[in-house]
PDB file of C-alpha atoms in Angstrom:
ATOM      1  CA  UNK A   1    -142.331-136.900  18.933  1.00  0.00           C
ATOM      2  CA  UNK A   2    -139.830-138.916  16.662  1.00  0.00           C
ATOM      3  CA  UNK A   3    -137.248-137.781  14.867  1.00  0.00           C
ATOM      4  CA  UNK A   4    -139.127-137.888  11.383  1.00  0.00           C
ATOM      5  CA  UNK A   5    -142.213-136.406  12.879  1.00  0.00           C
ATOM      6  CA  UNK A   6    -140.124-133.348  14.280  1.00  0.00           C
ATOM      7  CA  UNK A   7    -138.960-132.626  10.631  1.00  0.00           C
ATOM      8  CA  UNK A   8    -142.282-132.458   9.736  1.00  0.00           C
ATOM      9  CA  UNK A   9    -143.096-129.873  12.510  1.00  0.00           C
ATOM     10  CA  UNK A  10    -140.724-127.644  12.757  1.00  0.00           C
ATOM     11  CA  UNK A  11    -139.151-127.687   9.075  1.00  0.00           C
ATOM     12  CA  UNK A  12    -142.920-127.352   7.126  1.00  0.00           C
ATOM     13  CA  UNK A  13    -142.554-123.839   6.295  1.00  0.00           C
ATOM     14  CA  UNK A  14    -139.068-124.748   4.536  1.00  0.00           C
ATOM     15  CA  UNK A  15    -140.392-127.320   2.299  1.00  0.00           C
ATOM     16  CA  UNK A  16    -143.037-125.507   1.164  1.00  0.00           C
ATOM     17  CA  UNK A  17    -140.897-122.517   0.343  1.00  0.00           C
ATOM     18  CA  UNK A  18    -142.923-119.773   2.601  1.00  0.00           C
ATOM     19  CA  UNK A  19    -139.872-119.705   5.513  1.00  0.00           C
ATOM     20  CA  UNK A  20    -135.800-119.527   3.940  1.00  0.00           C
ATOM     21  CA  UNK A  21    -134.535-121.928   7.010  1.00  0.00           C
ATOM     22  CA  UNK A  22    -135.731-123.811   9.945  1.00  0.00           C
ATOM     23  CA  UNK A  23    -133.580-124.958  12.773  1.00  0.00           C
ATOM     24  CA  UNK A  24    -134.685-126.729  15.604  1.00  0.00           C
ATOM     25  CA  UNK A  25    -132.857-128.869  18.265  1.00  0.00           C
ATOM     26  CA  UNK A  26    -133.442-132.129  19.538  1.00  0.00           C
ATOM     27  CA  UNK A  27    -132.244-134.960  21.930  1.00  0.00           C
ATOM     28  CA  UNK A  28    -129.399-136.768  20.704  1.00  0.00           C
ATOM     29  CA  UNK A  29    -131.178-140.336  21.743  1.00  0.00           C
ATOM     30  CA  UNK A  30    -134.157-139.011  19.174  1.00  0.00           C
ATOM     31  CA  UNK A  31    -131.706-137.774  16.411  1.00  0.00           C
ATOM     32  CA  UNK A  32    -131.492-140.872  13.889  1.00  0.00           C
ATOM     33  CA  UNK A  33    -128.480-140.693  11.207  1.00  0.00           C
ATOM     34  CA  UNK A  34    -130.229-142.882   8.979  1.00  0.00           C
ATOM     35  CA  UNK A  35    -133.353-141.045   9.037  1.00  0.00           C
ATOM     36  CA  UNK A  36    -131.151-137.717   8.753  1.00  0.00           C
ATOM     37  CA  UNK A  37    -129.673-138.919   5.410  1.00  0.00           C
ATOM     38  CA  UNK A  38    -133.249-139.806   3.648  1.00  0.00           C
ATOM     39  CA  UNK A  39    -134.350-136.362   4.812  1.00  0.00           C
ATOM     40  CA  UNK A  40    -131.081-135.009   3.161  1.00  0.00           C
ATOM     41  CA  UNK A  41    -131.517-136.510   0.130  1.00  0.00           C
ATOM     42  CA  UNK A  42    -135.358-135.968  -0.267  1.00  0.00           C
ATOM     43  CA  UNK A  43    -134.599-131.978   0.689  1.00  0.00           C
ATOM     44  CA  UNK A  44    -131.988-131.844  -2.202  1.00  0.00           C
ATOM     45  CA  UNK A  45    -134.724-133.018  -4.577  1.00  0.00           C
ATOM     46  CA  UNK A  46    -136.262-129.798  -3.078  1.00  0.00           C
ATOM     47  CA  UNK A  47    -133.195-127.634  -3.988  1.00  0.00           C
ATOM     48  CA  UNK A  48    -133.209-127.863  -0.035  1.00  0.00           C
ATOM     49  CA  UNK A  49    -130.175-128.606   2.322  1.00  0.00           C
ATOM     50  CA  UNK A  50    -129.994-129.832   5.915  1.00  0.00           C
ATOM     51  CA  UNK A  51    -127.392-129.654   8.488  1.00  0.00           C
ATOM     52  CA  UNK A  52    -126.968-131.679  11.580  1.00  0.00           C
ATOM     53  CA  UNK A  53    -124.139-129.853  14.354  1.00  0.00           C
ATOM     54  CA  UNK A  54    -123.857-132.150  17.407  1.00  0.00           C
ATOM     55  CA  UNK A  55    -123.681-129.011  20.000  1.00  0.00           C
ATOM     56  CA  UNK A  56    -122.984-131.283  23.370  1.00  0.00           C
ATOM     57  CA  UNK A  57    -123.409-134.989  24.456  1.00  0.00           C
ATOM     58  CA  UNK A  58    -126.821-134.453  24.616  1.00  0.00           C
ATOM     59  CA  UNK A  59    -128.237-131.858  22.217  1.00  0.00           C
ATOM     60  CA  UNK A  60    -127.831-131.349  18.412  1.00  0.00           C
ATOM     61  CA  UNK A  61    -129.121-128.212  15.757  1.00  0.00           C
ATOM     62  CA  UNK A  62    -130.735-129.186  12.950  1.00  0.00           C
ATOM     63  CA  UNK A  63    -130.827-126.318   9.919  1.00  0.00           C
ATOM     64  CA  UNK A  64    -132.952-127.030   6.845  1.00  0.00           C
ATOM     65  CA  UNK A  65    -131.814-123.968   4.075  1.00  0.00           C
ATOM     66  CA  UNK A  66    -133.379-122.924   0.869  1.00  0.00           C
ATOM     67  CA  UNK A  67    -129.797-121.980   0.277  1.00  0.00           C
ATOM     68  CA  UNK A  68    -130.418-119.863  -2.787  1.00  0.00           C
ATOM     69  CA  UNK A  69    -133.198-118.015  -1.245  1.00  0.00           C
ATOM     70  CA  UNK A  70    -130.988-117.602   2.128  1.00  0.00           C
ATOM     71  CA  UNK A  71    -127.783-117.325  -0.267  1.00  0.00           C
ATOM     72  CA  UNK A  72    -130.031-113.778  -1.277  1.00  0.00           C
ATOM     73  CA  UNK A  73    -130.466-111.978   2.077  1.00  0.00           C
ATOM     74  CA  UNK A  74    -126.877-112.623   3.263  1.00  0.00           C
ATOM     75  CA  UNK A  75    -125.657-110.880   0.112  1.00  0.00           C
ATOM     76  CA  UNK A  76    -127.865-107.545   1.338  1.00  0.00           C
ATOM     77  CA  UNK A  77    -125.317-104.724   1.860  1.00  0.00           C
ATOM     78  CA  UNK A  78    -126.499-104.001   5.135  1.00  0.00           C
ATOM     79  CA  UNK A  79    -126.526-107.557   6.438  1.00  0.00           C
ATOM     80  CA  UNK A  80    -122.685-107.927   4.645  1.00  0.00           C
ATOM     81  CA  UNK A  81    -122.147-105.586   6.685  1.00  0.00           C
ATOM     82  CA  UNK A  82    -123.355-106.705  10.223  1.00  0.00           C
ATOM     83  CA  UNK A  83    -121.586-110.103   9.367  1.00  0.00           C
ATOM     84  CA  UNK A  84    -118.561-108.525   8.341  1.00  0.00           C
ATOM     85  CA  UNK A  85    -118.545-106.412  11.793  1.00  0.00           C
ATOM     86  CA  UNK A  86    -119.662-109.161  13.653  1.00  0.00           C
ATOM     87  CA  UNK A  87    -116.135-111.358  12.467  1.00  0.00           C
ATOM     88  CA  UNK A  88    -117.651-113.085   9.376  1.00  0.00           C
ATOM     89  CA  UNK A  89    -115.259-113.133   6.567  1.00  0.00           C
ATOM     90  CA  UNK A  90    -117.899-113.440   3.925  1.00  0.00           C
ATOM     91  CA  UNK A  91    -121.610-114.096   3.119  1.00  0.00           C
ATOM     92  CA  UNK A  92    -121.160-117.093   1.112  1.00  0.00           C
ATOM     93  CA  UNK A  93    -123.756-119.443   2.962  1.00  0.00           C
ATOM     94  CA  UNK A  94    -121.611-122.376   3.371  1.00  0.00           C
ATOM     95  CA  UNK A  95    -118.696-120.109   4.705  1.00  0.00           C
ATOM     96  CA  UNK A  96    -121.326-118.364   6.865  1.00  0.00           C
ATOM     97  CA  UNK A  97    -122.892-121.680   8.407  1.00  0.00           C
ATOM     98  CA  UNK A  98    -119.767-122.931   8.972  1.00  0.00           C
ATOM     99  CA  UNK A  99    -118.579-120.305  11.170  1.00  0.00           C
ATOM    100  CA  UNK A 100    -121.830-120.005  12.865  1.00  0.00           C
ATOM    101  CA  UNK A 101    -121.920-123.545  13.555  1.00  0.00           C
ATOM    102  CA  UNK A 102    -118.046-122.768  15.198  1.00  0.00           C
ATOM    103  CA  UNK A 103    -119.461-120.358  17.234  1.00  0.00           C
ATOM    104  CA  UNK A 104    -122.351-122.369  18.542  1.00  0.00           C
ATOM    105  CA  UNK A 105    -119.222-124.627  19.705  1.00  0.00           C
ATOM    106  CA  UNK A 106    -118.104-121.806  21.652  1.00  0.00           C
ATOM    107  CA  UNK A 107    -120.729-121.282  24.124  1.00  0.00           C
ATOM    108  CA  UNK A 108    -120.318-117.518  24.081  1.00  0.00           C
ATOM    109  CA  UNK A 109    -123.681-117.313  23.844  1.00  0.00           C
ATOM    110  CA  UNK A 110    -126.628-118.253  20.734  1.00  0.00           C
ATOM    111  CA  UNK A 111    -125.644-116.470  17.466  1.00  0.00           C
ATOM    112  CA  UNK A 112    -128.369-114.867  17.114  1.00  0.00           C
ATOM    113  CA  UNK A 113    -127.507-113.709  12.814  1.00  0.00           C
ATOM    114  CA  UNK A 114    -128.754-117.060  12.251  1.00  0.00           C
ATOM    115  CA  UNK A 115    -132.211-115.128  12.197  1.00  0.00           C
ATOM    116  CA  UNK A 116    -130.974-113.865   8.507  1.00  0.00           C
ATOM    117  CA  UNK A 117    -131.101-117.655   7.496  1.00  0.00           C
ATOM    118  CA  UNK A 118    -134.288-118.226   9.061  1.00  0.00           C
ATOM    119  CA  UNK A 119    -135.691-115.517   7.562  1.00  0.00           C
ATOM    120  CA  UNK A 120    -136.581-113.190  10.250  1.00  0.00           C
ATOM    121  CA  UNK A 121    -136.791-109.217   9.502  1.00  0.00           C
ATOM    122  CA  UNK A 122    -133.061-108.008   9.614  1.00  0.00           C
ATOM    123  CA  UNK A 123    -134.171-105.056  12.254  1.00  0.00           C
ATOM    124  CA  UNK A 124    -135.843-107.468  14.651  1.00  0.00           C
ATOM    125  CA  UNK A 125    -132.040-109.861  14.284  1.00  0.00           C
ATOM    126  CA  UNK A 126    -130.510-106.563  15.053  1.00  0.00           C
ATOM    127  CA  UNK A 127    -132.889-105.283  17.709  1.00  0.00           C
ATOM    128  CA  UNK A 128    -132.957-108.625  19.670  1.00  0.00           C
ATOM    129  CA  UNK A 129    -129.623-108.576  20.096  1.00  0.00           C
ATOM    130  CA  UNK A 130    -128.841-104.795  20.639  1.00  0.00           C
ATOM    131  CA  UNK A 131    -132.202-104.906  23.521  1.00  0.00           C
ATOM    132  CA  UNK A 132    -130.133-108.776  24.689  1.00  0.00           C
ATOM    133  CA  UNK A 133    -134.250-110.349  24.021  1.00  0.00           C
ATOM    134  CA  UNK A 134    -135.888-107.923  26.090  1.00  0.00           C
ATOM    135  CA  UNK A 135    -138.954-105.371  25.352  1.00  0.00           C
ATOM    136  CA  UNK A 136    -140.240-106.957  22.058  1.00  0.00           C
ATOM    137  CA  UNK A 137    -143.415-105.845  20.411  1.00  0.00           C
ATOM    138  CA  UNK A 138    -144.403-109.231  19.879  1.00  0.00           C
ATOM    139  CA  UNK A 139    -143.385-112.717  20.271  1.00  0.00           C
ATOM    140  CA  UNK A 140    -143.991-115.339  17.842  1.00  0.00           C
ATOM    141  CA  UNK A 141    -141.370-117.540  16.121  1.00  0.00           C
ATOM    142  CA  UNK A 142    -139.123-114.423  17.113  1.00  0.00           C
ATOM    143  CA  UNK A 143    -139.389-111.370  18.969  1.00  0.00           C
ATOM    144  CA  UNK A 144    -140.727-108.630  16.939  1.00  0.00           C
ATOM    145  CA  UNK A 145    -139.780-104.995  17.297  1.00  0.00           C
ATOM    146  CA  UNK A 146    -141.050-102.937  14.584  1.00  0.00           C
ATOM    147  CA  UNK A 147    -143.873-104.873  12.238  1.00  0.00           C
ATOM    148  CA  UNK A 148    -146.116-106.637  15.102  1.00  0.00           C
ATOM    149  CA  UNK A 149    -148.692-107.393  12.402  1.00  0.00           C
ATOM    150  CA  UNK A 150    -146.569-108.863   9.280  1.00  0.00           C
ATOM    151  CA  UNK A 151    -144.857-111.398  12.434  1.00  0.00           C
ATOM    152  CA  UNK A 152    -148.712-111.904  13.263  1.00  0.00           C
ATOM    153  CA  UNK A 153    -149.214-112.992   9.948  1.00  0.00           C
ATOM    154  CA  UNK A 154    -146.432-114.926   9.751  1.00  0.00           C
ATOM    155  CA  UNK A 155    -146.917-116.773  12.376  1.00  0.00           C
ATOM    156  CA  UNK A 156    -150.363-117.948  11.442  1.00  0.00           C
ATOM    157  CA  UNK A 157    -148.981-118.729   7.848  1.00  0.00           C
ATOM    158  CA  UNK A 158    -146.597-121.021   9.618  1.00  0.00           C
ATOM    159  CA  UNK A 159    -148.764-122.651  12.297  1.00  0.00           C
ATOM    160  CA  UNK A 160    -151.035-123.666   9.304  1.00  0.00           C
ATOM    161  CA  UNK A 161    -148.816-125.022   7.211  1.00  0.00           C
ATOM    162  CA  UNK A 162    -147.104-127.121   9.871  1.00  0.00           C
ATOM    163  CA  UNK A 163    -151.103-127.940  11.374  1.00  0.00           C
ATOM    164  CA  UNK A 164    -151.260-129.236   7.210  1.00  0.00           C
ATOM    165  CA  UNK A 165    -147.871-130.805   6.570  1.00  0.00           C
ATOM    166  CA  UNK A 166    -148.521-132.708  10.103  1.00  0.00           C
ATOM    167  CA  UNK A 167    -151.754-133.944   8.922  1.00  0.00           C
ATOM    168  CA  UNK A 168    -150.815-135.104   5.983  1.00  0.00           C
ATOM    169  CA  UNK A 169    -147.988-136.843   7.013  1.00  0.00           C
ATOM    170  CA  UNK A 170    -149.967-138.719   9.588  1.00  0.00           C
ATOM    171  CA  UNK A 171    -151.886-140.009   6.801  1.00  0.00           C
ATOM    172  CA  UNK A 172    -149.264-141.439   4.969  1.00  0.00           C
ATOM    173  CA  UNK A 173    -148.108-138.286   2.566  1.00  0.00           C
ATOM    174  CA  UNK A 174    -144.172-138.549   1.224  1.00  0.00           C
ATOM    175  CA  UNK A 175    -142.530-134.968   1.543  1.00  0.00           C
ATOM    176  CA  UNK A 176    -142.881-134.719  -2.679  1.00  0.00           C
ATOM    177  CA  UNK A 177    -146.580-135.414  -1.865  1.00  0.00           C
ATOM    178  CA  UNK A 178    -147.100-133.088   1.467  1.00  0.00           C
ATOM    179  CA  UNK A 179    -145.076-130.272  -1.052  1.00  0.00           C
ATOM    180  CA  UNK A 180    -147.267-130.936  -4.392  1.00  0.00           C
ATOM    181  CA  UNK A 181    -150.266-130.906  -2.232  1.00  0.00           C
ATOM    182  CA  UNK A 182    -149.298-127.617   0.393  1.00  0.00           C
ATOM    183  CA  UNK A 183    -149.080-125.712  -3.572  1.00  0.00           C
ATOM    184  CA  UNK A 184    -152.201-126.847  -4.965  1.00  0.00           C
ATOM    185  CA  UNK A 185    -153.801-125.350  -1.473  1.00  0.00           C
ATOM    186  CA  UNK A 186    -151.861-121.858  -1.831  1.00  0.00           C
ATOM    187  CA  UNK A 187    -152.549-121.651  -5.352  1.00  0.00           C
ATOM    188  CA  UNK A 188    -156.359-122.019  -5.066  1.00  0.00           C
TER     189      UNK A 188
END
């Protein structure tokens, strides 16, 4: 898989607004800067932003953000909270992903409150880490341990929109195009 056609994959659910962040990691001799910057620019025209964070010589995250929509569940009272007694100064998203990125640096293990950004429940974020990723419910994009059948759900809502996106990208779609035409689907 390319660089381009990993965007697709893993970051569909972004674009088409059903997922508040995706982040995925690939190879640094995949990851292509100039490829990188088109996404960027095509994301903002999306009210989207993306984030590259070289992690080693070999390995870097990638973090597509609907930042207003993730900008929304850090500002939560409880989650302020679990930032603010995990070390975060603040929930401002840019403040947040900047220390979470500094912390990936650290290799004291994956920050797992990345899971607000993404999206997942805020009891399963809490649960995986107080149970260290051990006697979930369910596994899907993350390990469930209350709702099993809302992460059921979810996980076929985003398995079909990436099995779409992917499709339609492979015949020739542009990201305003693979968007315009994931709505029109949903809406009908």
């Amino acid at each position: 898989m390319n660089f381009n056609q990993m965007m697709i994959h893993f970051c569909a659910p972004t674009f088409c607004n059903i997922k508040p962040g995706n982040l995925f990691f690939v190879q640094n001799k995949i990851f292509s800067k100039s490829s990188f910057e088109a996404w960027k620019n095509d994301f903002l025209k999306l009210g989207l932003m993306i984030f590259s964070h070289k992690l080693s010589e070999t390995s870097t995250a990638v973090l597509v953000v609907n930042v207003p929509w993730a900008s929304k569940i850090l500002s939560n009272a409880f989650v302020k909270e679990y930032l603010a007694d995990k070390g975060y100064d603040e929930s401002d998203i840019f403040a947040f992903l900047k220390e979470l990125f500094s912390r990936m640096n650290q290799n004291r293990g994956f920050p797992h409150e990345v899971g607000f950004v993404l999206g997942y429940p805020v009891n399963d974020v809490i649960e995986f880490e107080s149970h260290k990723g051990h006697d979930c419910k369910f596994c899907g994009y993350w390990k469930t341990y209350s709702d099993v059948e809302t992460a059921k759900r979810c996980l076929c809502k985003y398995k079909a929109c990436m099995g779409m996106c992917e499709a339609w990208y492979g015949k020739g779609y542009t990201l305003s195009q693979i968007v315009a035409a994931y709505k029109k689907l949903s809406a009908a």
